[in-house]
Coordinates of C-alpha atoms in Angstrom, one line a residue:
X1 CA -23.7 -14.1 15.0
X2 CA -21.1 -16.0 12.9
X3 CA -22.6 -15.0 9.5
X4 CA -20.5 -12.9 7.2
X5 CA -23.7 -10.9 6.5
X6 CA -23.2 -9.1 9.8
X7 CA -20.1 -7.4 8.5
X8 CA -21.9 -6.5 5.3
X9 CA -24.8 -5.0 7.2
X10 CA -22.4 -2.9 9.2
X11 CA -20.7 -1.7 6.0
X12 CA -24.1 -0.9 4.4
X13 CA -25.2 1.1 7.5
X14 CA -21.9 3.0 7.5
X15 CA -22.4 3.9 3.8
X16 CA -26.0 5.0 4.4
X17 CA -24.9 7.1 7.3
X18 CA -22.2 8.8 5.1
X19 CA -25.0 9.6 2.6
X20 CA -27.0 11.2 5.4
X21 CA -24.1 13.3 6.5
X22 CA -23.7 14.6 2.9
X23 CA -27.3 15.7 2.5
X24 CA -26.6 19.2 3.9
X25 CA -23.8 19.8 1.5
X26 CA -26.0 18.7 -1.5
X27 CA -28.7 21.0 -0.1
X28 CA -26.4 24.0 0.0
X29 CA -24.6 23.3 -3.4
X30 CA -27.9 22.6 -5.2
X31 CA -30.1 25.3 -3.6
X32 CA -31.9 25.9 -6.9
X33 CA -33.2 22.3 -6.9
X34 CA -34.8 22.8 -3.4
X35 CA -36.1 26.4 -3.6
X36 CA -39.7 25.2 -3.1
X37 CA -38.9 23.3 0.0
X38 CA -38.4 24.6 3.6
X39 CA -35.1 26.3 4.2
X40 CA -34.0 24.2 7.2
X41 CA -31.1 21.8 6.6
X42 CA -32.2 18.2 5.8
X43 CA -30.5 16.8 8.9
X44 CA -32.5 19.3 11.0
X45 CA -35.8 18.2 9.3
X46 CA -35.4 14.5 10.0
X47 CA -33.2 12.1 11.9
X48 CA -30.9 9.4 10.6
X49 CA -33.4 6.7 11.7
X50 CA -36.1 8.2 9.5
X51 CA -33.6 8.5 6.6
X52 CA -32.6 4.8 7.2
X53 CA -36.3 3.7 7.0
X54 CA -36.8 5.6 3.8
X55 CA -33.6 4.2 2.3
X56 CA -34.7 0.7 3.1
X57 CA -38.1 1.2 1.6
X58 CA -36.5 2.4 -1.7
X59 CA -33.9 -0.3 -1.7
X60 CA -36.6 -3.0 -1.2
X61 CA -38.4 -1.7 -4.3
X62 CA -35.5 -1.4 -6.7
X63 CA -35.2 -3.9 -9.6
X64 CA -32.0 -4.5 -11.4
X65 CA -32.9 -4.8 -15.1
X66 CA -31.1 -7.0 -17.5
X67 CA -30.2 -6.3 -21.2
X68 CA -30.7 -2.5 -21.0
X69 CA -28.2 0.4 -21.3
X70 CA -26.5 1.5 -18.0
X71 CA -28.6 4.6 -17.6
X72 CA -31.8 2.4 -17.4
X73 CA -30.3 -0.4 -15.3
X74 CA -32.3 0.3 -12.2
X75 CA -36.1 0.7 -11.9
X76 CA -38.2 1.7 -8.9
X77 CA -41.2 -0.7 -8.8
X78 CA -43.0 -0.1 -5.5
X79 CA -45.6 -2.9 -6.3
X80 CA -43.0 -5.3 -7.5
X81 CA -40.5 -6.7 -5.0
X82 CA -42.5 -6.2 -1.9
X83 CA -45.4 -8.2 -3.3
X84 CA -43.5 -10.9 -5.1
X85 CA -41.9 -14.2 -3.9
X86 CA -38.5 -14.9 -5.3
X87 CA -36.9 -18.0 -6.7
X88 CA -33.4 -18.5 -8.1
X89 CA -34.9 -21.0 -10.5
X90 CA -38.0 -19.2 -11.7
X91 CA -38.4 -18.4 -15.4
X92 CA -40.5 -15.3 -14.8
X93 CA -38.7 -12.0 -14.4
X94 CA -39.2 -8.3 -14.2
X95 CA -37.8 -6.6 -17.4
X96 CA -38.1 -3.5 -19.5
X97 CA -40.5 -3.9 -22.5
X98 CA -39.1 -1.9 -25.5
X99 CA -42.5 -1.9 -27.2
X100 CA -44.6 -0.5 -24.4
X101 CA -41.7 1.5 -22.7
X102 CA -42.8 -0.1 -19.4
X103 CA -41.3 -2.3 -16.7
X104 CA -43.3 -5.5 -16.8
X105 CA -43.3 -8.9 -15.1
X106 CA -42.9 -11.5 -17.9
X107 CA -44.4 -14.7 -16.4
X108 CA -43.7 -18.2 -17.6
X109 CA -47.0 -19.9 -16.9
X110 CA -50.7 -19.2 -16.5
X111 CA -51.8 -18.0 -13.0
X112 CA -55.0 -18.7 -11.2
X113 CA -56.6 -16.1 -8.9
X114 CA -54.9 -16.3 -5.5
X115 CA -51.7 -18.0 -6.8
X116 CA -48.4 -16.6 -5.4
X117 CA -46.5 -14.8 -8.2
X118 CA -42.8 -15.9 -8.2
X119 CA -40.1 -14.1 -10.0
X120 CA -36.4 -14.8 -10.8
X121 CA -34.2 -13.0 -8.3
X122 CA -30.9 -13.2 -10.3
X123 CA -27.7 -15.1 -9.5
X124 CA -27.4 -13.8 -6.0
X125 CA -26.3 -15.6 -2.8
X126 CA -28.8 -15.6 0.0
X127 CA -27.1 -12.9 2.0
X128 CA -27.5 -10.5 -0.9
X129 CA -31.2 -11.4 -1.2
X130 CA -31.6 -10.8 2.6
X131 CA -29.7 -7.5 2.5
X132 CA -31.6 -6.1 -0.5
X133 CA -35.1 -7.7 -0.3
X134 CA -35.4 -9.4 3.1
X135 CA -35.8 -12.9 1.7
X136 CA -33.9 -16.1 1.6
X137 CA -34.3 -18.8 -1.2
X138 CA -34.2 -22.3 0.4
X139 CA -33.1 -23.8 -2.9
X140 CA -30.7 -21.2 -4.1
X141 CA -28.0 -22.8 -6.4
X142 CA -26.1 -19.5 -6.3
X143 CA -25.6 -19.5 -2.6
X144 CA -22.0 -19.5 -1.5
X145 CA -19.5 -18.9 1.2
X146 CA -16.2 -17.1 0.6
X147 CA -12.8 -18.3 1.7
X148 CA -9.9 -15.9 1.2
X149 CA -6.3 -17.3 1.1
X150 CA -3.3 -15.0 1.4
X151 CA 0.2 -16.0 0.6
X152 CA 2.6 -14.3 3.0
X153 CA 5.1 -11.8 1.5
X154 CA 7.4 -11.8 4.5
X155 CA 9.9 -14.4 5.6
X156 CA 9.2 -16.5 2.5
X157 CA 12.1 -16.6 0.0
X158 CA 9.8 -18.2 -2.5
X159 CA 7.2 -15.4 -2.5
X160 CA 8.3 -13.9 -5.8
X161 CA 8.1 -17.3 -7.5
X162 CA 4.7 -18.0 -6.0
X163 CA 3.5 -14.6 -7.1
X164 CA 4.7 -15.2 -10.6
X165 CA 3.0 -18.6 -10.8
X166 CA -0.4 -17.4 -9.6
X167 CA -0.4 -14.2 -11.6
X168 CA 0.6 -15.9 -14.8
X169 CA -1.6 -15.3 -17.9
X170 CA -3.2 -18.8 -17.7
X171 CA -4.3 -18.4 -14.0
X172 CA -4.6 -14.6 -13.5
X173 CA -4.8 -15.0 -9.7
X174 CA -3.5 -12.8 -6.9
X175 CA -1.5 -13.4 -3.8
X176 CA -4.7 -12.8 -1.8
X177 CA -7.4 -14.9 -3.6
X178 CA -11.0 -15.5 -2.7
X179 CA -12.7 -18.8 -3.5
X180 CA -16.4 -19.5 -3.2
X181 CA -17.6 -22.7 -1.5
X182 CA -21.1 -24.0 -2.6
X183 CA -23.2 -27.1 -2.2
X184 CA -22.6 -28.0 -5.9
X185 CA -18.8 -27.4 -5.6
X186 CA -17.7 -27.8 -1.9
X187 CA -14.0 -27.6 -3.1
X188 CA -13.8 -24.8 -5.6
X189 CA -11.5 -24.9 -8.7
X190 CA -7.9 -23.9 -8.0
X191 CA -8.3 -23.7 -4.2
X192 CA -6.4 -26.8 -3.3
X193 CA -3.5 -26.2 -5.8
X194 CA -3.4 -22.6 -4.6
X195 CA -3.0 -23.8 -1.0
X196 CA -0.4 -26.4 -2.0
X197 CA 1.6 -23.6 -3.6
X198 CA 1.1 -21.4 -0.5
X199 CA 2.5 -24.0 1.8
X200 CA 5.3 -25.2 -0.5
X201 CA 8.8 -24.8 1.1
X202 CA 11.0 -25.7 -1.9
X203 CA 11.3 -24.2 -5.4
X204 CA 10.9 -27.7 -6.9
X205 CA 7.6 -28.2 -5.0
X206 CA 6.3 -24.8 -6.2
X207 CA 7.0 -25.8 -9.8
X208 CA 5.3 -29.2 -9.3
X209 CA 1.9 -27.6 -8.3
X210 CA -0.5 -28.5 -11.2
X211 CA -3.5 -26.1 -11.4
X212 CA -5.0 -28.2 -14.2
X213 CA -5.2 -31.3 -12.1
X214 CA -8.6 -31.7 -10.4
X215 CA -8.3 -35.3 -9.3
X216 CA -7.1 -37.0 -6.1
X217 CA -3.6 -37.6 -7.4
X218 CA -2.5 -34.0 -7.7
X219 CA -0.5 -33.7 -4.5
X220 CA 3.1 -32.6 -4.3
X221 CA 3.8 -34.5 -1.1
X222 CA 2.0 -36.1 1.7
X223 CA 3.3 -33.5 4.2
X224 CA 2.2 -30.6 2.0
X225 CA -1.3 -32.1 1.4
X226 CA -1.7 -32.7 5.1
X227 CA -1.0 -29.1 5.8
X228 CA -3.4 -27.9 3.1
X229 CA -6.3 -30.1 4.3
X230 CA -5.6 -29.4 8.0
X231 CA -5.6 -25.7 7.4
X232 CA -8.9 -25.8 5.5
X233 CA -10.6 -28.0 8.1
X234 CA -9.4 -25.8 10.9
X235 CA -10.7 -22.7 9.2
X236 CA -14.1 -24.2 8.4
X237 CA -14.5 -25.7 11.9
X238 CA -13.7 -22.2 13.4
X239 CA -16.4 -20.7 11.1
X240 CA -18.9 -23.3 12.3
X241 CA -18.0 -22.8 15.9
X242 CA -18.7 -19.0 15.5
X243 CA -22.4 -19.6 15.2
X244 CA -24.5 -19.4 18.3
X245 CA -27.0 -22.0 17.1
X246 CA -26.9 -25.5 15.7
X247 CA -28.7 -26.5 12.5
X248 CA -31.3 -28.3 14.6
X249 CA -32.0 -25.1 16.5
X250 CA -32.3 -23.2 13.2
X251 CA -34.8 -25.8 12.0
X252 CA -36.8 -25.5 15.2
X253 CA -37.0 -21.7 14.8
X254 CA -38.2 -22.0 11.2
X255 CA -40.9 -24.6 12.2
X256 CA -42.0 -22.7 15.3
X257 CA -45.3 -20.8 14.6
X258 CA -44.3 -18.3 17.3
X259 CA -41.2 -17.2 15.5
X260 CA -41.3 -13.8 13.9
X261 CA -40.7 -13.3 10.2
X262 CA -37.2 -11.9 11.0
X263 CA -36.3 -14.8 13.1
X264 CA -37.4 -17.3 10.4
X265 CA -35.5 -15.6 7.6
X266 CA -32.4 -15.3 9.8
X267 CA -32.6 -19.0 10.7
X268 CA -32.9 -19.9 7.0
X269 CA -29.9 -17.9 6.1
X270 CA -27.8 -19.5 8.9
X271 CA -29.0 -23.0 8.0
X272 CA -27.9 -22.5 4.4
X273 CA -24.5 -21.2 5.3
X274 CA -23.8 -24.1 7.7
X275 CA -24.9 -26.6 5.1
X276 CA -22.3 -25.2 2.7
X277 CA -19.6 -25.3 5.3
X278 CA -20.5 -28.8 6.5
X279 CA -20.5 -30.1 2.9
X280 CA -17.1 -28.6 2.3
X281 CA -15.8 -29.9 5.6
X282 CA -17.0 -33.4 4.7
X283 CA -15.4 -33.3 1.2
X284 CA -12.1 -32.2 2.7
X285 CA -12.2 -34.8 5.4
X286 CA -12.8 -37.5 2.7
X287 CA -9.6 -36.5 1.0
X288 CA -7.7 -36.4 4.4
X289 CA -8.8 -40.0 5.1
X290 CA -7.0 -41.1 1.9
X291 CA -3.6 -39.8 3.2
X292 CA -1.2 -42.1 4.9
X293 CA -2.3 -42.4 8.5
X294 CA -5.9 -42.0 7.6
X295 CA -6.4 -38.4 8.5
X296 CA -5.0 -35.0 9.6
X297 CA -4.8 -33.0 12.8
X298 CA -5.9 -29.4 13.3
X299 CA -3.0 -26.8 12.8
X300 CA -1.5 -24.4 15.3
X301 CA -0.8 -20.8 14.2
X302 CA 2.9 -21.6 13.9
X303 CA 2.2 -24.5 11.6
X304 CA 0.3 -22.1 9.2
X305 CA 3.7 -20.7 8.2
X306 CA 2.2 -17.2 7.7
X307 CA -0.5 -18.4 5.3
X308 CA -3.8 -16.7 6.1
X309 CA -7.2 -18.2 5.5
X310 CA -10.2 -15.9 6.2

């Protein structure tokens, strides 16, 4: 609960169920392909739960190959992902060998009998690794949390100007823009200028927003900056409040020998997400303390002026 992975899982399950419902149509339209199989409709042969298990088994054995033509992008390697450990920093990777025409594991060091083989899992956030392979990388530099800011197009006489600024050739942003929080960059590029523009109430203030400025002296006014930082802090705190467990509880679950593998991997995912949110909250709070008055207060919905942060 609280993790964005829940919504992604629901979307994935909906897509798989849609595939299942289309099986009968494929069966009828491609009857020549199935002439050696029983004539009963697929959905009469096996339930959705059985199809879901099969789908997960296939998904967990698929490797996304790099540097090959699109038709060869995916490989089914049943003895690959299920038996490997993954690391976002490993130099070893599964790839296609042109010489042998085989999918191989190219290792980066000598292995001794009994050593755990570790492979590169690609630049994927932990929720993707969990969805596709059931693993979480504790030291994943690609882990991130999305924040989407939407500039309101109603009751804002400056909307056209704001849209023109963000969609300019130099920025190429939209009026509903997603930014990625991470441990290495708790305040992503362009996020603060984008919010300054979103909360601006005068044309002169809109034109003062400097997207090239990444320092602490880039504000357009103390009031505007207080709104920006307050809105971000309120959003992140709301995300943190949405989790049912604390980081200490997550740590206890991970360390408890009685925890199941599913409980451990879920706790690791939650711990990583909260770490990113807390790092961002701290970085924003540091900026807020430098404002006149030494801080900001949380915003009400009215104070958001229609700007949405999700």
